[in-house]
């Protein structure tokens, strides 16, 4: 398995060397992969090894970079799964994520980019991402009302255009730093 730590057992078989310590972001990343059909992503480099327990640290690049993940000081600060892993607004074509985005805790995450995928259900729950500054999730199939962002005091940018959101825009988004909101081509 590319990107996995391995050992050779007594019968000369290569087996995954299981992790003995868990990185604080591992469970959230595994949940994301499993909930969004990670095996069928266009690029899931490093993720399968992580999910199978052969990659212990998403920020360690000894066995190759974890696609779409950027770390600083040993913690995940950006997840960019829009087809171009730049942590910037320039992706194209998505990464074939399907299903509902799970509620996960990533306390140091600053940027979440999910544009141009096949995600559905409610807008991603980012309430457990208190440091999030940017949510970019245009061109998916999100439904329901626009959420309240009261648990995201650092949120500056929200891009949710080209989904199937409905209802009305809240009078207040409860995000004091929010200066860029796009929700075009929805039913708001």
mmCIF file of C-alpha atoms in Angstrom:
data_model
loop_
_atom_site.group_PDB
_atom_site.id
_atom_site.type_symbol
_atom_site.label_atom_id
_atom_site.label_comp_id
_atom_site.label_asym_id
_atom_site.label_seq_id
_atom_site.Cartn_x
_atom_site.Cartn_y
_atom_site.Cartn_z
ATOM 1 C CA UNK A 1 0.000 0.000 0.000
ATOM 2 C CA UNK A 2 1.736 3.184 -1.144
ATOM 3 C CA UNK A 3 2.256 5.608 1.700
ATOM 4 C CA UNK A 4 2.086 2.952 4.428
ATOM 5 C CA UNK A 5 4.680 1.901 6.953
ATOM 6 C CA UNK A 6 5.477 -1.760 6.555
ATOM 7 C CA UNK A 7 7.514 -4.565 8.040
ATOM 8 C CA UNK A 8 8.395 -8.036 6.852
ATOM 9 C CA UNK A 9 6.965 -10.749 9.082
ATOM 10 C CA UNK A 10 8.537 -14.155 9.942
ATOM 11 C CA UNK A 11 7.083 -15.676 6.747
ATOM 12 C CA UNK A 12 8.660 -12.931 4.599
ATOM 13 C CA UNK A 13 5.330 -11.207 3.952
ATOM 14 C CA UNK A 14 5.103 -7.455 3.904
ATOM 15 C CA UNK A 15 2.548 -6.312 6.480
ATOM 16 C CA UNK A 16 1.465 -2.895 7.690
ATOM 17 C CA UNK A 17 3.310 -1.789 10.792
ATOM 18 C CA UNK A 18 0.450 -0.593 13.022
ATOM 19 C CA UNK A 19 0.600 2.785 14.703
ATOM 20 C CA UNK A 20 1.405 2.810 18.399
ATOM 21 C CA UNK A 21 0.437 6.459 18.954
ATOM 22 C CA UNK A 22 -2.488 8.355 17.525
ATOM 23 C CA UNK A 23 -2.219 11.857 16.053
ATOM 24 C CA UNK A 24 -5.017 14.146 17.315
ATOM 25 C CA UNK A 25 -6.382 14.721 13.757
ATOM 26 C CA UNK A 26 -6.330 11.086 12.576
ATOM 27 C CA UNK A 27 -9.849 10.065 13.642
ATOM 28 C CA UNK A 28 -11.421 13.097 11.968
ATOM 29 C CA UNK A 29 -9.549 12.432 8.710
ATOM 30 C CA UNK A 30 -10.546 8.761 8.738
ATOM 31 C CA UNK A 31 -14.165 9.777 9.282
ATOM 32 C CA UNK A 32 -14.006 12.196 6.335
ATOM 33 C CA UNK A 33 -12.517 9.547 4.041
ATOM 34 C CA UNK A 34 -15.067 6.899 4.985
ATOM 35 C CA UNK A 35 -18.093 9.230 4.871
ATOM 36 C CA UNK A 36 -17.248 10.646 1.436
ATOM 37 C CA UNK A 37 -16.432 7.396 -0.410
ATOM 38 C CA UNK A 38 -12.673 7.917 -0.236
ATOM 39 C CA UNK A 39 -11.848 4.751 -2.158
ATOM 40 C CA UNK A 40 -13.407 6.367 -5.242
ATOM 41 C CA UNK A 41 -11.822 9.810 -4.964
ATOM 42 C CA UNK A 42 -9.877 10.846 -8.070
ATOM 43 C CA UNK A 43 -6.822 11.300 -5.863
ATOM 44 C CA UNK A 44 -6.653 9.658 -2.435
ATOM 45 C CA UNK A 45 -2.887 9.415 -2.194
ATOM 46 C CA UNK A 46 -1.857 8.568 1.362
ATOM 47 C CA UNK A 47 -5.429 8.406 2.690
ATOM 48 C CA UNK A 48 -5.929 4.630 2.354
ATOM 49 C CA UNK A 49 -2.772 3.958 4.365
ATOM 50 C CA UNK A 50 -4.030 6.390 6.985
ATOM 51 C CA UNK A 51 -7.429 4.678 7.190
ATOM 52 C CA UNK A 52 -5.875 1.203 7.368
ATOM 53 C CA UNK A 53 -3.586 2.225 10.221
ATOM 54 C CA UNK A 54 -0.307 2.218 8.308
ATOM 55 C CA UNK A 55 0.100 5.961 8.415
ATOM 56 C CA UNK A 56 0.285 7.400 11.907
ATOM 57 C CA UNK A 57 0.724 11.117 11.294
ATOM 58 C CA UNK A 58 -1.043 13.041 8.509
ATOM 59 C CA UNK A 59 1.581 15.773 8.793
ATOM 60 C CA UNK A 60 4.613 13.484 8.371
ATOM 61 C CA UNK A 61 5.705 13.232 4.742
ATOM 62 C CA UNK A 62 8.220 10.392 5.096
ATOM 63 C CA UNK A 63 5.874 8.075 3.159
ATOM 64 C CA UNK A 64 4.513 10.734 0.797
ATOM 65 C CA UNK A 65 2.171 13.669 1.265
ATOM 66 C CA UNK A 66 -1.433 13.109 2.285
ATOM 67 C CA UNK A 67 -3.341 14.465 -0.712
ATOM 68 C CA UNK A 68 -5.099 17.757 -0.046
ATOM 69 C CA UNK A 69 -3.827 18.158 3.516
ATOM 70 C CA UNK A 70 -1.548 20.962 4.647
ATOM 71 C CA UNK A 71 -0.077 21.071 8.142
ATOM 72 C CA UNK A 72 1.646 23.654 10.282
ATOM 73 C CA UNK A 73 3.317 22.885 13.598
ATOM 74 C CA UNK A 74 2.218 19.259 13.355
ATOM 75 C CA UNK A 75 -1.524 19.957 12.972
ATOM 76 C CA UNK A 76 -3.892 19.979 9.981
ATOM 77 C CA UNK A 77 -4.617 23.594 8.956
ATOM 78 C CA UNK A 78 -6.016 23.083 5.448
ATOM 79 C CA UNK A 79 -8.044 20.429 3.680
ATOM 80 C CA UNK A 80 -8.334 21.153 -0.046
ATOM 81 C CA UNK A 81 -10.256 18.501 -1.970
ATOM 82 C CA UNK A 82 -11.428 20.538 -4.965
ATOM 83 C CA UNK A 83 -9.110 18.856 -7.477
ATOM 84 C CA UNK A 84 -6.081 21.111 -6.981
ATOM 85 C CA UNK A 85 -4.450 20.850 -3.576
ATOM 86 C CA UNK A 86 -3.236 24.418 -3.273
ATOM 87 C CA UNK A 87 -5.287 25.678 -0.301
ATOM 88 C CA UNK A 88 -6.325 28.453 -2.615
ATOM 89 C CA UNK A 89 -9.326 29.222 -4.774
ATOM 90 C CA UNK A 90 -8.193 27.663 -8.036
ATOM 91 C CA UNK A 91 -9.397 24.068 -8.082
ATOM 92 C CA UNK A 92 -11.071 22.498 -11.025
ATOM 93 C CA UNK A 93 -13.290 19.461 -11.336
ATOM 94 C CA UNK A 94 -13.457 18.341 -7.727
ATOM 95 C CA UNK A 95 -12.111 15.096 -6.344
ATOM 96 C CA UNK A 96 -15.224 12.910 -6.614
ATOM 97 C CA UNK A 97 -16.229 13.144 -2.954
ATOM 98 C CA UNK A 98 -19.723 11.692 -2.524
ATOM 99 C CA UNK A 99 -22.148 11.496 0.378
ATOM 100 C CA UNK A 100 -22.604 13.717 3.409
ATOM 101 C CA UNK A 101 -19.770 15.641 4.977
ATOM 102 C CA UNK A 102 -19.412 14.373 8.565
ATOM 103 C CA UNK A 103 -19.293 16.467 11.702
ATOM 104 C CA UNK A 104 -15.650 16.274 12.776
ATOM 105 C CA UNK A 105 -13.465 18.146 15.210
ATOM 106 C CA UNK A 106 -10.379 19.730 13.660
ATOM 107 C CA UNK A 107 -9.499 22.480 16.094
ATOM 108 C CA UNK A 108 -6.608 23.950 14.092
ATOM 109 C CA UNK A 109 -8.239 23.797 10.645
ATOM 110 C CA UNK A 110 -8.252 27.220 8.975
ATOM 111 C CA UNK A 111 -9.285 26.395 5.393
ATOM 112 C CA UNK A 112 -11.783 23.806 4.126
ATOM 113 C CA UNK A 113 -12.205 23.595 0.343
ATOM 114 C CA UNK A 114 -14.761 21.144 -1.051
ATOM 115 C CA UNK A 115 -15.791 22.825 -4.329
ATOM 116 C CA UNK A 116 -16.975 20.808 -7.336
ATOM 117 C CA UNK A 117 -17.744 17.492 -5.661
ATOM 118 C CA UNK A 118 -20.903 15.408 -5.200
ATOM 119 C CA UNK A 119 -21.548 16.156 -1.552
ATOM 120 C CA UNK A 120 -25.135 16.314 -0.378
ATOM 121 C CA UNK A 121 -27.256 16.910 2.693
ATOM 122 C CA UNK A 122 -26.861 19.906 4.958
ATOM 123 C CA UNK A 123 -24.009 22.389 4.686
ATOM 124 C CA UNK A 124 -20.962 20.920 6.461
ATOM 125 C CA UNK A 125 -21.125 21.291 10.221
ATOM 126 C CA UNK A 126 -18.112 23.427 11.018
ATOM 127 C CA UNK A 127 -19.055 24.157 14.619
ATOM 128 C CA UNK A 128 -16.149 22.002 15.875
ATOM 129 C CA UNK A 129 -13.656 23.923 13.718
ATOM 130 C CA UNK A 130 -13.321 27.064 15.828
ATOM 131 C CA UNK A 131 -10.257 28.373 13.944
ATOM 132 C CA UNK A 132 -11.837 28.024 10.496
ATOM 133 C CA UNK A 133 -11.358 31.115 8.341
ATOM 134 C CA UNK A 134 -12.566 29.850 4.957
ATOM 135 C CA UNK A 135 -15.314 27.443 3.912
ATOM 136 C CA UNK A 136 -15.508 26.877 0.170
ATOM 137 C CA UNK A 137 -18.120 24.323 -0.833
ATOM 138 C CA UNK A 138 -19.669 25.585 -4.083
ATOM 139 C CA UNK A 139 -20.942 23.290 -6.820
ATOM 140 C CA UNK A 140 -22.185 20.433 -4.660
ATOM 141 C CA UNK A 141 -25.714 19.328 -3.779
ATOM 142 C CA UNK A 142 -26.106 20.773 -0.284
ATOM 143 C CA UNK A 143 -29.694 21.370 0.804
ATOM 144 C CA UNK A 144 -31.523 23.038 3.663
ATOM 145 C CA UNK A 145 -30.986 26.409 5.254
ATOM 146 C CA UNK A 146 -27.803 28.340 5.699
ATOM 147 C CA UNK A 147 -26.391 27.482 9.135
ATOM 148 C CA UNK A 148 -25.465 29.849 11.909
ATOM 149 C CA UNK A 149 -21.726 30.333 12.259
ATOM 150 C CA UNK A 150 -21.678 31.441 15.911
ATOM 151 C CA UNK A 151 -18.990 28.878 16.837
ATOM 152 C CA UNK A 152 -16.668 30.194 14.123
ATOM 153 C CA UNK A 153 -15.499 33.629 15.294
ATOM 154 C CA UNK A 154 -12.584 33.638 12.797
ATOM 155 C CA UNK A 155 -14.682 32.828 9.730
ATOM 156 C CA UNK A 156 -13.939 35.342 6.954
ATOM 157 C CA UNK A 157 -15.074 33.635 3.743
ATOM 158 C CA UNK A 158 -18.039 31.364 2.962
ATOM 159 C CA UNK A 159 -18.649 30.254 -0.627
ATOM 160 C CA UNK A 160 -21.745 28.092 -1.072
ATOM 161 C CA UNK A 161 -22.935 29.036 -4.558
ATOM 162 C CA UNK A 162 -24.421 26.485 -6.951
ATOM 163 C CA UNK A 163 -25.999 24.217 -4.350
ATOM 164 C CA UNK A 164 -29.662 23.622 -3.476
ATOM 165 C CA UNK A 165 -29.928 25.706 -0.328
ATOM 166 C CA UNK A 166 -33.347 27.104 0.569
ATOM 167 C CA UNK A 167 -34.972 29.404 3.086
ATOM 168 C CA UNK A 168 -33.937 32.953 3.822
ATOM 169 C CA UNK A 169 -30.641 34.593 4.582
ATOM 170 C CA UNK A 170 -30.306 35.151 8.325
ATOM 171 C CA UNK A 171 -30.215 38.790 9.439
ATOM 172 C CA UNK A 172 -27.024 38.004 11.302
ATOM 173 C CA UNK A 173 -24.515 35.270 10.549
ATOM 174 C CA UNK A 174 -22.996 35.561 14.052
ATOM 175 C CA UNK A 175 -19.524 35.568 12.508
ATOM 176 C CA UNK A 176 -17.910 38.930 13.313
ATOM 177 C CA UNK A 177 -15.023 38.486 10.830
ATOM 178 C CA UNK A 178 -17.218 37.374 7.889
ATOM 179 C CA UNK A 179 -16.536 39.697 4.968
ATOM 180 C CA UNK A 180 -17.215 37.495 1.946
ATOM 181 C CA UNK A 181 -20.348 35.389 1.486
ATOM 182 C CA UNK A 182 -21.507 33.927 -1.828
ATOM 183 C CA UNK A 183 -24.696 31.903 -2.062
ATOM 184 C CA UNK A 184 -25.653 32.559 -5.687
ATOM 185 C CA UNK A 185 -27.635 30.010 -7.679
ATOM 186 C CA UNK A 186 -29.499 28.583 -4.685
ATOM 187 C CA UNK A 187 -33.149 28.996 -3.677
ATOM 188 C CA UNK A 188 -32.531 31.573 -0.972
#
